[in-house]
C-alpha cells in the first residue's frame, strides 16, 4: 500500500506541475496578445496621422509647385 500512495503522490505532483505550466503558458500568450494589440493600434494611429499630414500637404502645396503636375500638363499639351 505504501508504494501506491507514493506513486499517487508523484502523479498528483506531476499533474500539478503540468497545470501550473499550462496556466503560465496561457498567461504569457495573453500578455503577448496585449502587447501585439497595443502595437497594432499604435501603428494604425500613426498611419492615420501620416495620411492626414499628406492630405494637408497636398492642400497647402500650390499646383504650380508640384513638378509632377507641370510634367503632366506638358504631356497633355503635346497629345
Short mmCIF file of C-alpha atoms in Angstrom, two decimals:
data_model
loop_
_atom_site.label_atom_id
_atom_site.label_comp_id
_atom_site.label_asym_id
_atom_site.label_seq_id
_atom_site.Cartn_x
_atom_site.Cartn_y
_atom_site.Cartn_z
CA UNK A 1 0.00 0.00 0.00
CA UNK A 2 2.89 2.35 0.73
CA UNK A 3 4.20 2.21 -2.86
CA UNK A 4 0.80 3.01 -4.33
CA UNK A 5 0.50 6.06 -2.15
CA UNK A 6 3.94 7.24 -3.23
CA UNK A 7 3.02 6.74 -6.91
CA UNK A 8 -0.22 8.63 -6.38
CA UNK A 9 1.66 11.50 -4.76
CA UNK A 10 4.08 11.61 -7.71
CA UNK A 11 1.18 11.57 -10.16
CA UNK A 12 -0.54 14.41 -8.30
CA UNK A 13 2.71 16.40 -8.19
CA UNK A 14 3.25 15.85 -11.93
CA UNK A 15 -0.33 16.85 -12.73
CA UNK A 16 0.02 19.96 -10.60
CA UNK A 17 3.25 20.86 -12.38
CA UNK A 18 1.59 20.44 -15.80
CA UNK A 19 -1.38 22.54 -14.67
CA UNK A 20 0.89 25.35 -13.47
CA UNK A 21 2.91 25.18 -16.71
CA UNK A 22 -0.32 25.37 -18.72
CA UNK A 23 -1.58 28.38 -16.75
CA UNK A 24 1.76 30.17 -17.15
CA UNK A 25 1.74 29.46 -20.89
CA UNK A 26 -1.78 30.86 -21.22
CA UNK A 27 -0.77 33.93 -19.22
CA UNK A 28 2.29 34.50 -21.43
CA UNK A 29 0.22 34.19 -24.61
CA UNK A 30 -2.37 36.62 -23.19
CA UNK A 31 0.34 39.18 -22.33
CA UNK A 32 1.93 38.80 -25.77
CA UNK A 33 -1.51 39.36 -27.30
CA UNK A 34 -1.93 42.56 -25.31
CA UNK A 35 1.43 43.87 -26.50
CA UNK A 36 0.64 42.93 -30.09
CA UNK A 37 -2.76 44.58 -29.92
CA UNK A 38 -1.24 47.78 -28.50
CA UNK A 39 1.44 47.81 -31.20
CA UNK A 40 -1.10 47.33 -33.99
CA UNK A 41 -3.28 50.10 -32.55
CA UNK A 42 -0.28 52.44 -32.40
CA UNK A 43 0.66 51.65 -36.00
CA UNK A 44 -2.93 52.30 -37.12
CA UNK A 45 -2.88 55.69 -35.38
CA UNK A 46 0.47 56.56 -36.99
CA UNK A 47 -0.85 55.52 -40.39
CA UNK A 48 -3.94 57.71 -39.98
CA UNK A 49 -1.81 60.64 -38.81
CA UNK A 50 0.53 60.24 -41.78
CA UNK A 51 -2.43 60.14 -44.18
CA UNK A 52 -3.78 63.36 -42.64
CA UNK A 53 -0.38 65.03 -42.97
CA UNK A 54 -0.13 64.01 -46.63
CA UNK A 55 -3.64 65.32 -47.29
CA UNK A 56 -2.81 68.63 -45.60
CA UNK A 57 0.47 68.91 -47.51
CA UNK A 58 -1.32 68.39 -50.82
CA UNK A 59 -3.85 71.07 -49.89
CA UNK A 60 -1.14 73.54 -48.87
CA UNK A 61 1.20 72.97 -51.83
CA UNK A 62 0.02 75.07 -54.79
CA UNK A 63 -0.43 73.34 -58.14
CA UNK A 64 2.49 75.26 -59.70
CA UNK A 65 4.96 73.98 -57.10
CA UNK A 66 4.26 70.37 -57.92
CA UNK A 67 6.77 69.33 -60.57
CA UNK A 68 4.78 66.23 -61.47
CA UNK A 69 1.76 68.43 -62.21
CA UNK A 70 3.82 70.55 -64.61
CA UNK A 71 5.14 67.44 -66.34
CA UNK A 72 1.61 66.06 -66.71
CA UNK A 73 0.32 69.39 -68.07
CA UNK A 74 3.15 69.48 -70.62
CA UNK A 75 2.42 65.91 -71.70
CA UNK A 76 -1.29 66.77 -72.10
CA UNK A 77 -0.46 69.72 -74.38
CA UNK A 78 1.63 67.50 -76.70
CA UNK A 79 -1.14 64.92 -77.06
#
